[in-house]
mmCIF file of C-alpha atoms in Angstrom:
data_model
loop_
_atom_site.group_PDB
_atom_site.id
_atom_site.type_symbol
_atom_site.label_atom_id
_atom_site.label_comp_id
_atom_site.label_asym_id
_atom_site.label_seq_id
_atom_site.Cartn_x
_atom_site.Cartn_y
_atom_site.Cartn_z
ATOM 1 C CA UNK H 66 17.026 21.972 -43.802
ATOM 2 C CA UNK H 67 15.758 18.629 -45.044
ATOM 3 C CA UNK H 68 12.328 17.701 -43.700
ATOM 4 C CA UNK H 69 13.656 14.230 -42.856
ATOM 5 C CA UNK H 70 16.269 15.745 -40.578
ATOM 6 C CA UNK H 71 13.646 18.006 -38.960
ATOM 7 C CA UNK H 72 11.411 15.048 -38.273
ATOM 8 C CA UNK H 73 14.241 13.029 -36.750
ATOM 9 C CA UNK H 74 15.229 15.907 -34.463
ATOM 10 C CA UNK H 75 11.620 16.446 -33.409
ATOM 11 C CA UNK H 76 11.338 12.733 -32.739
ATOM 12 C CA UNK H 77 14.403 12.926 -30.506
ATOM 13 C CA UNK H 78 12.892 15.965 -28.765
ATOM 14 C CA UNK H 79 9.663 14.120 -27.968
ATOM 15 C CA UNK H 80 11.654 11.072 -26.871
ATOM 16 C CA UNK H 81 13.641 13.307 -24.515
ATOM 17 C CA UNK H 82 10.356 14.530 -23.023
ATOM 18 C CA UNK H 83 9.229 10.957 -22.438
ATOM 19 C CA UNK H 84 12.589 10.105 -20.869
ATOM 20 C CA UNK H 85 12.317 13.139 -18.569
ATOM 21 C CA UNK H 86 8.789 12.228 -17.488
ATOM 22 C CA UNK H 87 9.763 8.612 -16.789
ATOM 23 C CA UNK H 88 12.796 9.812 -14.843
ATOM 24 C CA UNK H 89 10.536 12.014 -12.706
ATOM 25 C CA UNK H 90 8.033 9.205 -12.279
ATOM 26 C CA UNK H 91 10.425 6.406 -11.402
ATOM 27 C CA UNK H 92 13.502 7.990 -9.878
ATOM 28 C CA UNK H 93 11.962 11.087 -8.244
ATOM 29 C CA UNK H 94 8.448 10.126 -7.204
ATOM 30 C CA UNK H 95 9.318 6.468 -6.638
ATOM 31 C CA UNK H 96 6.400 5.279 -8.746
ATOM 32 C CA UNK H 97 7.090 1.643 -9.347
ATOM 33 C CA UNK H 98 5.128 -0.627 -11.599
ATOM 34 C CA UNK H 99 6.708 -3.680 -10.059
ATOM 35 C CA UNK H 100 5.248 -2.667 -6.688
ATOM 36 C CA UNK H 101 1.702 -2.517 -7.953
ATOM 37 C CA UNK H 102 1.928 -5.919 -9.526
ATOM 38 C CA UNK H 103 3.725 -7.598 -6.654
ATOM 39 C CA UNK H 104 1.441 -9.933 -4.759
ATOM 40 C CA UNK H 105 0.454 -8.652 -1.371
ATOM 41 C CA UNK H 106 -2.124 -9.509 1.220
ATOM 42 C CA UNK H 107 -4.016 -7.167 3.511
ATOM 43 C CA UNK H 108 -3.572 -6.850 7.262
ATOM 44 C CA UNK H 109 -5.010 -4.197 9.519
ATOM 45 C CA UNK H 110 -4.281 -2.931 12.997
ATOM 46 C CA UNK H 111 -5.998 -0.503 15.338
ATOM 47 C CA UNK H 112 -4.032 2.166 17.143
ATOM 48 C CA UNK H 113 -5.058 4.763 19.711
ATOM 49 C CA UNK H 114 -3.156 7.316 17.684
ATOM 50 C CA UNK H 115 -1.073 7.129 14.527
ATOM 51 C CA UNK H 116 0.374 10.637 14.971
ATOM 52 C CA UNK H 117 1.728 11.517 11.577
ATOM 53 C CA UNK H 118 1.846 8.082 9.936
ATOM 54 C CA UNK H 119 0.972 8.507 6.268
ATOM 55 C CA UNK H 120 -0.148 6.144 3.507
ATOM 56 C CA UNK H 121 2.827 4.601 1.625
ATOM 57 C CA UNK H 122 4.834 4.482 4.873
ATOM 58 C CA UNK H 123 6.889 1.324 5.234
ATOM 59 C CA UNK H 124 5.976 -1.725 7.255
ATOM 60 C CA UNK H 125 9.061 -3.367 8.735
ATOM 61 C CA UNK H 126 9.944 -6.586 10.470
ATOM 62 C CA UNK H 127 13.309 -6.376 12.224
ATOM 63 C CA UNK H 128 14.115 -3.253 10.218
ATOM 64 C CA UNK H 129 13.469 -4.904 6.858
ATOM 65 C CA UNK H 130 10.627 -3.521 4.728
ATOM 66 C CA UNK H 131 7.990 -6.200 4.121
ATOM 67 C CA UNK H 132 5.119 -4.016 2.913
ATOM 68 C CA UNK H 133 3.531 -0.588 3.050
ATOM 69 C CA UNK H 134 0.601 1.256 4.588
ATOM 70 C CA UNK H 135 -2.236 1.386 2.124
ATOM 71 C CA UNK H 136 -4.816 3.505 3.956
ATOM 72 C CA UNK H 137 -5.540 5.034 7.336
ATOM 73 C CA UNK H 138 -9.018 5.812 8.574
ATOM 74 C CA UNK H 139 -10.991 6.017 11.793
ATOM 75 C CA UNK H 140 -13.201 3.214 12.998
ATOM 76 C CA UNK H 141 -16.444 5.040 13.902
ATOM 77 C CA UNK H 142 -17.349 2.608 16.698
ATOM 78 C CA UNK H 143 -14.122 2.347 18.656
ATOM 79 C CA UNK H 144 -12.920 5.798 17.483
ATOM 80 C CA UNK H 145 -9.440 4.416 16.975
ATOM 81 C CA UNK H 146 -7.226 4.729 13.930
ATOM 82 C CA UNK H 147 -7.341 1.739 11.603
ATOM 83 C CA UNK H 148 -4.166 1.216 9.579
ATOM 84 C CA UNK H 149 -4.560 -0.989 6.534
ATOM 85 C CA UNK H 150 -1.326 -2.546 5.371
ATOM 86 C CA UNK H 151 -0.308 -4.456 2.276
ATOM 87 C CA UNK H 152 2.210 -7.160 3.168
ATOM 88 C CA UNK H 153 4.256 -9.052 0.597
ATOM 89 C CA UNK H 154 2.882 -12.500 -0.192
ATOM 90 C CA UNK H 155 6.116 -14.289 0.692
ATOM 91 C CA UNK H 156 6.012 -12.972 4.280
ATOM 92 C CA UNK H 157 4.360 -15.987 5.961
ATOM 93 C CA UNK H 158 5.888 -15.806 9.404
ATOM 94 C CA UNK H 159 3.683 -13.168 11.103
ATOM 95 C CA UNK H 160 2.131 -15.011 14.031
ATOM 96 C CA UNK H 161 -1.264 -14.133 15.504
ATOM 97 C CA UNK H 162 0.387 -12.678 18.618
ATOM 98 C CA UNK H 163 2.569 -10.269 16.631
ATOM 99 C CA UNK H 164 2.818 -6.749 18.009
ATOM 100 C CA UNK H 165 2.479 -3.763 15.667
ATOM 101 C CA UNK H 166 3.957 -0.469 16.801
ATOM 102 C CA UNK H 167 4.535 2.911 15.193
ATOM 103 C CA UNK H 168 8.151 4.040 15.279
ATOM 104 C CA UNK H 169 10.090 6.982 13.989
ATOM 105 C CA UNK H 170 13.273 6.645 11.973
ATOM 106 C CA UNK H 171 15.652 9.042 13.685
ATOM 107 C CA UNK H 172 14.509 12.061 15.664
ATOM 108 C CA UNK H 173 12.891 13.933 12.788
ATOM 109 C CA UNK H 174 12.632 11.040 10.366
ATOM 110 C CA UNK H 175 9.636 9.448 8.740
ATOM 111 C CA UNK H 176 7.287 7.184 10.677
ATOM 112 C CA UNK H 177 6.829 3.527 9.943
ATOM 113 C CA UNK H 178 4.981 0.503 11.289
ATOM 114 C CA UNK H 179 7.179 -2.039 12.987
ATOM 115 C CA UNK H 180 5.892 -5.579 13.506
ATOM 116 C CA UNK H 181 7.489 -7.712 16.209
ATOM 117 C CA UNK H 182 6.819 -11.398 15.562
ATOM 118 C CA UNK H 183 5.685 -13.510 18.513
ATOM 119 C CA UNK H 184 5.768 -17.222 19.176
ATOM 120 C CA UNK H 185 2.199 -18.409 18.625
ATOM 121 C CA UNK H 186 1.735 -21.442 16.348
ATOM 122 C CA UNK H 187 -0.915 -19.780 14.136
ATOM 123 C CA UNK H 188 -0.037 -17.466 11.245
ATOM 124 C CA UNK H 189 -1.942 -14.275 10.332
ATOM 125 C CA UNK H 190 -4.039 -14.732 7.202
ATOM 126 C CA UNK H 191 -5.169 -12.150 4.647
ATOM 127 C CA UNK H 192 -7.698 -9.733 6.133
ATOM 128 C CA UNK H 193 -6.708 -10.493 9.722
ATOM 129 C CA UNK H 194 -6.263 -7.809 12.342
ATOM 130 C CA UNK H 195 -3.232 -7.424 14.545
ATOM 131 C CA UNK H 196 -4.686 -7.076 18.017
ATOM 132 C CA UNK H 197 -1.613 -6.157 19.996
ATOM 133 C CA UNK H 198 -0.580 -2.625 19.116
ATOM 134 C CA UNK H 199 1.557 0.133 20.516
ATOM 135 C CA UNK H 200 0.618 3.629 19.469
ATOM 136 C CA UNK H 201 3.002 6.276 18.266
ATOM 137 C CA UNK H 202 5.030 7.997 20.895
ATOM 138 C CA UNK H 203 4.035 11.640 20.993
ATOM 139 C CA UNK H 204 6.834 13.796 22.271
ATOM 140 C CA UNK H 205 4.523 16.523 23.599
ATOM 141 C CA UNK H 206 2.576 14.016 25.727
ATOM 142 C CA UNK H 207 5.791 12.637 27.098
ATOM 143 C CA UNK H 208 7.051 16.080 28.036
ATOM 144 C CA UNK H 209 3.757 17.076 29.667
ATOM 145 C CA UNK H 210 3.736 13.811 31.674
ATOM 146 C CA UNK H 211 7.262 14.456 32.758
ATOM 147 C CA UNK H 212 6.403 18.040 33.689
ATOM 148 C CA UNK H 213 3.343 17.045 35.774
ATOM 149 C CA UNK H 214 5.196 14.267 37.595
ATOM 150 C CA UNK H 215 7.943 16.709 38.310
ATOM 151 C CA UNK H 216 5.553 19.263 39.856
ATOM 152 C CA UNK H 217 3.667 16.554 41.814
ATOM 153 C CA UNK H 218 6.803 15.471 43.620
ATOM 154 C CA UNK H 219 7.477 18.919 44.939
ATOM 155 C CA UNK A 197 -12.313 65.810 -17.108
ATOM 156 C CA UNK A 198 -14.461 64.590 -19.969
ATOM 157 C CA UNK A 199 -11.365 64.080 -22.049
ATOM 158 C CA UNK A 200 -9.917 61.854 -19.329
ATOM 159 C CA UNK A 201 -13.134 59.850 -19.145
ATOM 160 C CA UNK A 202 -13.110 59.457 -22.890
ATOM 161 C CA UNK A 203 -9.529 58.181 -22.891
ATOM 162 C CA UNK A 204 -10.354 55.751 -20.099
ATOM 163 C CA UNK A 205 -13.405 54.505 -21.924
ATOM 164 C CA UNK A 206 -11.516 54.110 -25.174
ATOM 165 C CA UNK A 207 -8.727 52.117 -23.576
ATOM 166 C CA UNK A 208 -11.310 49.903 -21.887
ATOM 167 C CA UNK A 209 -13.079 49.296 -25.192
ATOM 168 C CA UNK A 210 -9.759 48.650 -26.945
ATOM 169 C CA UNK A 211 -8.788 46.087 -24.326
ATOM 170 C CA UNK A 212 -12.132 44.323 -24.604
ATOM 171 C CA UNK A 213 -11.855 44.323 -28.406
ATOM 172 C CA UNK A 214 -8.336 42.884 -28.237
ATOM 173 C CA UNK A 215 -9.523 40.079 -25.972
ATOM 174 C CA UNK A 216 -12.333 39.406 -28.407
ATOM 175 C CA UNK A 217 -9.977 39.311 -31.381
ATOM 176 C CA UNK A 218 -7.633 36.984 -29.468
ATOM 177 C CA UNK A 219 -10.508 34.627 -28.655
ATOM 178 C CA UNK A 220 -11.726 34.595 -32.264
ATOM 179 C CA UNK A 221 -8.184 33.904 -33.473
ATOM 180 C CA UNK A 222 -7.755 30.943 -31.117
ATOM 181 C CA UNK A 223 -11.150 29.552 -32.070
ATOM 182 C CA UNK A 224 -10.645 29.923 -35.822
ATOM 183 C CA UNK A 225 -7.091 28.600 -35.736
ATOM 184 C CA UNK A 226 -7.804 25.470 -33.708
ATOM 185 C CA UNK A 227 -11.311 24.708 -34.941
ATOM 186 C CA UNK A 228 -12.068 23.068 -38.236
ATOM 187 C CA UNK A 229 -11.035 19.908 -40.066
ATOM 188 C CA UNK A 230 -7.446 18.766 -39.807
ATOM 189 C CA UNK A 231 -5.338 19.050 -42.933
ATOM 190 C CA UNK A 232 -3.764 15.604 -43.250
ATOM 191 C CA UNK A 233 -1.720 16.465 -46.319
ATOM 192 C CA UNK A 234 0.326 19.444 -45.157
ATOM 193 C CA UNK A 235 -0.606 19.598 -41.475
ATOM 194 C CA UNK A 236 1.905 17.115 -40.006
ATOM 195 C CA UNK A 237 4.838 18.539 -41.956
ATOM 196 C CA UNK A 238 3.974 22.097 -40.888
ATOM 197 C CA UNK A 239 3.575 20.970 -37.281
ATOM 198 C CA UNK A 240 6.916 19.139 -37.275
ATOM 199 C CA UNK A 241 8.614 22.187 -38.715
ATOM 200 C CA UNK A 242 7.193 24.384 -35.950
ATOM 201 C CA UNK A 243 7.946 21.807 -33.248
ATOM 202 C CA UNK A 244 11.501 22.017 -34.474
ATOM 203 C CA UNK A 245 11.679 25.806 -34.338
ATOM 204 C CA UNK A 246 9.615 26.268 -31.177
ATOM 205 C CA UNK A 247 10.613 23.223 -29.170
ATOM 206 C CA UNK A 248 14.030 21.976 -30.186
ATOM 207 C CA UNK A 249 15.554 25.454 -30.441
ATOM 208 C CA UNK A 250 14.398 26.267 -26.892
ATOM 209 C CA UNK A 251 16.069 23.139 -25.565
ATOM 210 C CA UNK A 252 19.539 24.615 -25.074
ATOM 211 C CA UNK A 253 18.448 27.560 -22.935
ATOM 212 C CA UNK A 254 16.104 25.274 -20.959
ATOM 213 C CA UNK A 255 18.821 22.712 -20.230
ATOM 214 C CA UNK A 256 21.492 25.252 -19.293
ATOM 215 C CA UNK A 257 19.189 27.270 -17.012
ATOM 216 C CA UNK A 258 17.795 24.073 -15.537
ATOM 217 C CA UNK A 259 21.205 22.779 -14.501
ATOM 218 C CA UNK A 260 22.208 26.143 -13.019
ATOM 219 C CA UNK A 261 18.946 26.593 -11.103
ATOM 220 C CA UNK A 262 19.158 23.067 -9.721
ATOM 221 C CA UNK A 263 22.721 23.700 -8.565
ATOM 222 C CA UNK A 264 21.794 26.994 -6.878
ATOM 223 C CA UNK A 265 18.773 25.421 -5.170
ATOM 224 C CA UNK A 266 20.914 22.617 -3.795
ATOM 225 C CA UNK A 267 23.610 24.997 -2.573
ATOM 226 C CA UNK A 268 21.181 27.385 -0.880
ATOM 227 C CA UNK A 269 19.028 24.595 0.519
ATOM 228 C CA UNK A 270 22.087 22.887 1.941
ATOM 229 C CA UNK A 271 23.367 25.996 3.791
ATOM 230 C CA UNK A 272 20.017 26.346 5.573
ATOM 231 C CA UNK A 273 19.266 22.667 6.172
ATOM 232 C CA UNK A 274 22.730 21.786 7.468
ATOM 233 C CA UNK A 275 22.209 24.092 10.453
ATOM 234 C CA UNK A 276 19.391 21.820 11.619
ATOM 235 C CA UNK A 277 21.237 18.658 10.672
ATOM 236 C CA UNK A 278 18.493 17.985 8.142
ATOM 237 C CA UNK A 279 20.595 18.021 4.981
ATOM 238 C CA UNK A 280 19.242 14.592 4.070
ATOM 239 C CA UNK A 281 15.954 16.372 3.266
ATOM 240 C CA UNK A 282 17.722 18.276 0.485
ATOM 241 C CA UNK A 283 16.424 16.018 -2.292
ATOM 242 C CA UNK A 284 12.887 16.367 -1.021
ATOM 243 C CA UNK A 285 13.118 20.163 -0.838
ATOM 244 C CA UNK A 286 14.691 20.599 -4.257
ATOM 245 C CA UNK A 287 12.392 18.185 -6.072
ATOM 246 C CA UNK A 288 9.160 19.531 -4.572
ATOM 247 C CA UNK A 289 10.167 23.132 -5.298
ATOM 248 C CA UNK A 290 10.997 22.250 -8.881
ATOM 249 C CA UNK A 291 8.096 19.962 -9.684
ATOM 250 C CA UNK A 292 5.385 22.126 -8.191
ATOM 251 C CA UNK A 293 6.486 25.663 -8.957
ATOM 252 C CA UNK A 294 9.877 26.486 -10.319
ATOM 253 C CA UNK A 295 10.035 23.994 -13.170
ATOM 254 C CA UNK A 296 6.847 24.950 -15.027
ATOM 255 C CA UNK A 297 7.120 28.677 -14.231
ATOM 256 C CA UNK A 298 10.772 29.252 -15.128
ATOM 257 C CA UNK A 299 10.483 27.022 -18.191
ATOM 258 C CA UNK A 300 7.443 29.046 -19.307
ATOM 259 C CA UNK A 301 9.220 32.369 -18.747
ATOM 260 C CA UNK A 302 12.229 31.177 -20.741
ATOM 261 C CA UNK A 303 9.905 29.787 -23.375
ATOM 262 C CA UNK A 304 8.136 33.156 -23.670
ATOM 263 C CA UNK A 305 11.472 34.914 -24.073
ATOM 264 C CA UNK A 306 12.964 32.398 -26.481
ATOM 265 C CA UNK A 307 10.092 31.042 -28.573
ATOM 266 C CA UNK A 308 7.218 33.467 -27.923
ATOM 267 C CA UNK A 309 9.125 36.543 -29.029
ATOM 268 C CA UNK A 310 10.402 34.738 -32.118
ATOM 269 C CA UNK A 311 6.857 33.683 -33.079
ATOM 270 C CA UNK A 312 5.534 37.238 -32.730
ATOM 271 C CA UNK A 313 8.389 38.750 -34.731
ATOM 272 C CA UNK A 314 8.039 36.129 -37.460
ATOM 273 C CA UNK A 315 4.297 36.532 -37.874
ATOM 274 C CA UNK A 316 4.549 40.318 -37.540
ATOM 275 C CA UNK A 317 7.099 40.425 -40.336
ATOM 276 C CA UNK A 318 4.916 38.152 -42.471
ATOM 277 C CA UNK A 319 2.150 40.669 -41.979
ATOM 278 C CA UNK A 320 4.385 43.683 -42.676
ATOM 279 C CA UNK A 321 5.667 42.147 -45.905
ATOM 280 C CA UNK A 322 2.063 41.292 -46.866
ATOM 281 C CA UNK A 323 2.703 37.546 -46.988
ATOM 282 C CA UNK A 324 -0.461 36.960 -44.992
ATOM 283 C CA UNK A 325 -2.496 39.077 -47.430
ATOM 284 C CA UNK A 326 -0.942 37.150 -50.332
ATOM 285 C CA UNK A 327 -1.968 33.841 -48.742
ATOM 286 C CA UNK A 328 -5.502 35.149 -48.450
ATOM 287 C CA UNK A 329 -5.432 36.124 -52.138
ATOM 288 C CA UNK A 330 -4.530 32.618 -53.316
ATOM 289 C CA UNK A 331 -7.188 31.121 -51.079
ATOM 290 C CA UNK A 332 -5.028 29.845 -48.212
ATOM 291 C CA UNK A 333 -6.330 30.685 -44.766
ATOM 292 C CA UNK A 334 -3.377 32.219 -42.874
ATOM 293 C CA UNK A 335 -4.937 31.221 -39.558
ATOM 294 C CA UNK A 336 -4.884 27.580 -40.636
ATOM 295 C CA UNK A 337 -1.554 27.732 -42.398
ATOM 296 C CA UNK A 338 0.397 29.982 -40.025
ATOM 297 C CA UNK A 339 -1.339 30.163 -36.665
ATOM 298 C CA UNK A 340 -2.521 26.594 -36.192
ATOM 299 C CA UNK A 341 0.786 24.674 -36.424
ATOM 300 C CA UNK A 342 2.499 27.284 -34.229
ATOM 301 C CA UNK A 343 -0.174 27.084 -31.555
ATOM 302 C CA UNK A 344 -0.061 23.297 -31.489
ATOM 303 C CA UNK A 345 3.720 23.264 -31.492
ATOM 304 C CA UNK A 346 3.794 25.541 -28.442
ATOM 305 C CA UNK A 347 1.126 23.551 -26.622
ATOM 306 C CA UNK A 348 2.990 20.272 -27.250
ATOM 307 C CA UNK A 349 6.507 21.617 -26.602
ATOM 308 C CA UNK A 350 5.889 23.384 -23.312
ATOM 309 C CA UNK A 351 5.157 20.288 -21.148
ATOM 310 C CA UNK A 352 8.129 18.480 -22.702
ATOM 311 C CA UNK A 353 10.441 21.430 -22.038
ATOM 312 C CA UNK A 354 9.205 21.767 -18.442
ATOM 313 C CA UNK A 355 9.836 18.081 -17.717
ATOM 314 C CA UNK A 356 13.299 18.268 -19.285
ATOM 315 C CA UNK A 357 13.930 21.342 -17.132
ATOM 316 C CA UNK A 358 12.854 19.452 -13.990
ATOM 317 C CA UNK A 359 15.008 16.465 -14.849
ATOM 318 C CA UNK A 360 18.236 18.377 -15.528
ATOM 319 C CA UNK A 361 17.626 20.653 -12.512
ATOM 320 C CA UNK A 362 17.318 17.639 -10.210
ATOM 321 C CA UNK A 363 20.443 16.156 -11.762
ATOM 322 C CA UNK A 364 22.185 19.498 -11.193
ATOM 323 C CA UNK A 365 21.076 19.380 -7.573
ATOM 324 C CA UNK A 366 22.489 15.847 -7.313
ATOM 325 C CA UNK A 367 25.785 17.060 -8.730
ATOM 326 C CA UNK A 368 26.087 19.818 -6.121
ATOM 327 C CA UNK A 369 24.372 18.119 -3.172
ATOM 328 C CA UNK A 370 25.634 14.568 -3.415
ATOM 329 C CA UNK A 371 28.897 14.838 -5.318
ATOM 330 C CA UNK A 372 30.210 18.103 -3.929
ATOM 331 C CA UNK A 373 28.585 18.715 -0.523
ATOM 332 C CA UNK A 374 28.562 15.012 0.437
ATOM 333 C CA UNK A 375 24.904 14.574 1.255
ATOM 334 C CA UNK A 376 24.294 10.844 1.529
ATOM 335 C CA UNK A 377 23.023 9.661 -1.867
ATOM 336 C CA UNK A 378 20.763 7.008 -0.323
ATOM 337 C CA UNK A 379 18.871 9.377 1.954
ATOM 338 C CA UNK A 380 18.816 12.049 -0.774
ATOM 339 C CA UNK A 381 16.900 9.772 -3.147
ATOM 340 C CA UNK A 382 14.817 7.882 -0.592
ATOM 341 C CA UNK A 383 13.572 11.052 1.127
ATOM 342 C CA UNK A 384 12.697 12.386 -2.305
ATOM 343 C CA UNK A 385 10.853 9.243 -3.333
ATOM 344 C CA UNK A 386 9.087 9.072 0.011
ATOM 345 C CA UNK A 387 7.542 12.531 -0.261
ATOM 346 C CA UNK A 388 7.053 13.188 -3.969
ATOM 347 C CA UNK A 389 3.755 11.796 -5.175
ATOM 348 C CA UNK A 390 3.408 11.034 -8.861
ATOM 349 C CA UNK A 391 -0.143 12.292 -9.318
ATOM 350 C CA UNK A 392 -0.041 15.117 -6.798
ATOM 351 C CA UNK A 393 3.314 16.604 -7.733
ATOM 352 C CA UNK A 394 4.553 15.346 -11.102
ATOM 353 C CA UNK A 395 1.256 15.277 -12.997
ATOM 354 C CA UNK A 396 0.076 18.595 -11.572
ATOM 355 C CA UNK A 397 3.338 20.099 -12.803
ATOM 356 C CA UNK A 398 2.651 18.693 -16.269
ATOM 357 C CA UNK A 399 -0.850 20.209 -16.215
ATOM 358 C CA UNK A 400 0.616 23.564 -15.209
ATOM 359 C CA UNK A 401 3.151 23.453 -18.031
ATOM 360 C CA UNK A 402 0.389 22.547 -20.461
ATOM 361 C CA UNK A 403 -1.706 25.553 -19.355
ATOM 362 C CA UNK A 404 1.305 27.871 -19.609
ATOM 363 C CA UNK A 405 2.064 26.520 -23.090
ATOM 364 C CA UNK A 406 -1.442 27.417 -24.286
ATOM 365 C CA UNK A 407 -1.296 30.921 -22.816
ATOM 366 C CA UNK A 408 2.221 31.828 -23.957
ATOM 367 C CA UNK A 409 1.804 30.660 -27.562
ATOM 368 C CA UNK A 410 -1.676 32.135 -27.741
ATOM 369 C CA UNK A 411 -0.379 35.559 -26.696
ATOM 370 C CA UNK A 412 2.617 35.270 -29.015
ATOM 371 C CA UNK A 413 0.610 34.282 -32.093
ATOM 372 C CA UNK A 414 -2.103 36.847 -31.385
ATOM 373 C CA UNK A 415 0.380 39.693 -30.909
ATOM 374 C CA UNK A 416 2.000 38.706 -34.208
ATOM 375 C CA UNK A 417 -1.269 38.818 -36.099
ATOM 376 C CA UNK A 418 -2.343 41.976 -34.285
ATOM 377 C CA UNK A 419 0.940 43.828 -34.787
ATOM 378 C CA UNK A 420 0.994 47.094 -36.669
ATOM 379 C CA UNK A 421 2.762 46.277 -39.957
ATOM 380 C CA UNK A 422 5.656 48.646 -39.344
ATOM 381 C CA UNK A 423 9.113 48.084 -37.817
ATOM 382 C CA UNK A 424 8.028 49.877 -34.625
ATOM 383 C CA UNK A 425 4.796 47.902 -34.573
ATOM 384 C CA UNK A 426 6.672 44.596 -34.715
ATOM 385 C CA UNK A 427 9.085 45.621 -31.976
ATOM 386 C CA UNK A 428 6.293 46.752 -29.629
ATOM 387 C CA UNK A 429 4.370 43.562 -30.353
ATOM 388 C CA UNK A 430 7.439 41.464 -29.507
ATOM 389 C CA UNK A 431 7.940 43.340 -26.251
ATOM 390 C CA UNK A 432 4.272 42.982 -25.395
ATOM 391 C CA UNK A 433 4.445 39.221 -25.990
ATOM 392 C CA UNK A 434 7.223 38.791 -23.443
ATOM 393 C CA UNK A 435 5.677 41.161 -20.875
ATOM 394 C CA UNK A 436 2.120 39.874 -21.168
ATOM 395 C CA UNK A 437 3.030 36.215 -21.224
ATOM 396 C CA UNK A 438 5.336 36.573 -18.208
ATOM 397 C CA UNK A 439 2.612 38.320 -16.233
ATOM 398 C CA UNK A 440 -0.018 35.828 -17.390
ATOM 399 C CA UNK A 441 2.203 32.889 -16.410
ATOM 400 C CA UNK A 442 2.872 34.245 -12.924
ATOM 401 C CA UNK A 443 -0.777 35.133 -12.296
ATOM 402 C CA UNK A 444 -1.983 31.773 -13.577
ATOM 403 C CA UNK A 445 0.607 29.987 -11.496
ATOM 404 C CA UNK A 446 -0.875 31.491 -8.348
ATOM 405 C CA UNK A 447 -4.389 30.448 -9.360
ATOM 406 C CA UNK A 448 -3.329 26.927 -10.337
ATOM 407 C CA UNK A 449 -1.300 26.484 -7.158
ATOM 408 C CA UNK A 450 -4.269 27.598 -5.069
ATOM 409 C CA UNK A 451 -6.480 25.113 -6.925
ATOM 410 C CA UNK A 452 -4.032 22.190 -6.852
ATOM 411 C CA UNK A 453 -2.155 22.457 -3.580
ATOM 412 C CA UNK A 454 -4.349 24.977 -1.754
ATOM 413 C CA UNK A 455 -5.397 24.516 1.842
ATOM 414 C CA UNK A 456 -8.331 22.163 1.967
#
């Protein structure tokens, strides 16, 4: 076989490898270069418990994704979970009395942060903290509460 | 009794010597200045024989394995009403374990055995000795491009395998079994992490590529220059590289995804 033909085929082979890797990166792992470059600003919120919320979870307003969770850690003083979120720059309607809550999509679905916008005149700025929060609903706690109230009545 | 001990000792020494010879071969083949005149052409030729020729078996097995994974995963998941997690299950299985391992096993059977037989025959027909006579180092000329070709091809083949297997799973899961395409992809993208899952799979494939081609080239050079010698060497290549791949996969998995 001609060496030119060999080189072309090998070139196609390597190109196929690059295509496969980009397919895995973009379509399968959801790695998006547009996301990293998109302008966001930081907000944080403290919760009593985040119960299974993970980084990269969505942040939604009225069911529409407006950002994602960047990091979760524990505040050593209050011993509450601090959720750091990256919100898209064009979202400029989150008022200072907004309520952040952790919800679950479906019964077994993934968890996300839902922000309910209030009516205060001031808007949250970059680096602000959402003070009003509702922690994740933990099914086990709910069941144990129900069970104890049930036995108390008897 | 003493005879048994002697046999045991000899086999131990033989094994140690073989490992030593394999290490020296790898070192001598990869070390040293690059030959810019003939090197690229030799490498391209080997990439063609080692990589491109393995593509067909990789693609066909990839599609079939992806389809089987989707079918089996669906029958279990649908009982819990969790069939939307099918994409997540299939892609994590493939990226972390199945893709690199099965691609490496196929690669050992397809390309590794061919490398051993080729080099073994070169040795049997005294081509390697002739190269030595005219002052060409057979390790540089024969071993080096083959080693590099295997090391470069293996990650590419594993990623192609992953891609076609996931597409096969889409064909069965989404097109045939009617899993919702939106939740299939979004669950997958939500759980698969590029660095944790995709890149670790590439590293695995890279490690398997080194081991499989190393064993194949070494067995070729170490083969007894007889027809039986070549056939045992070819068998040994496939057996040893399969075992090495599976053992290494356990170690790498424990290191990468182990409990922390």
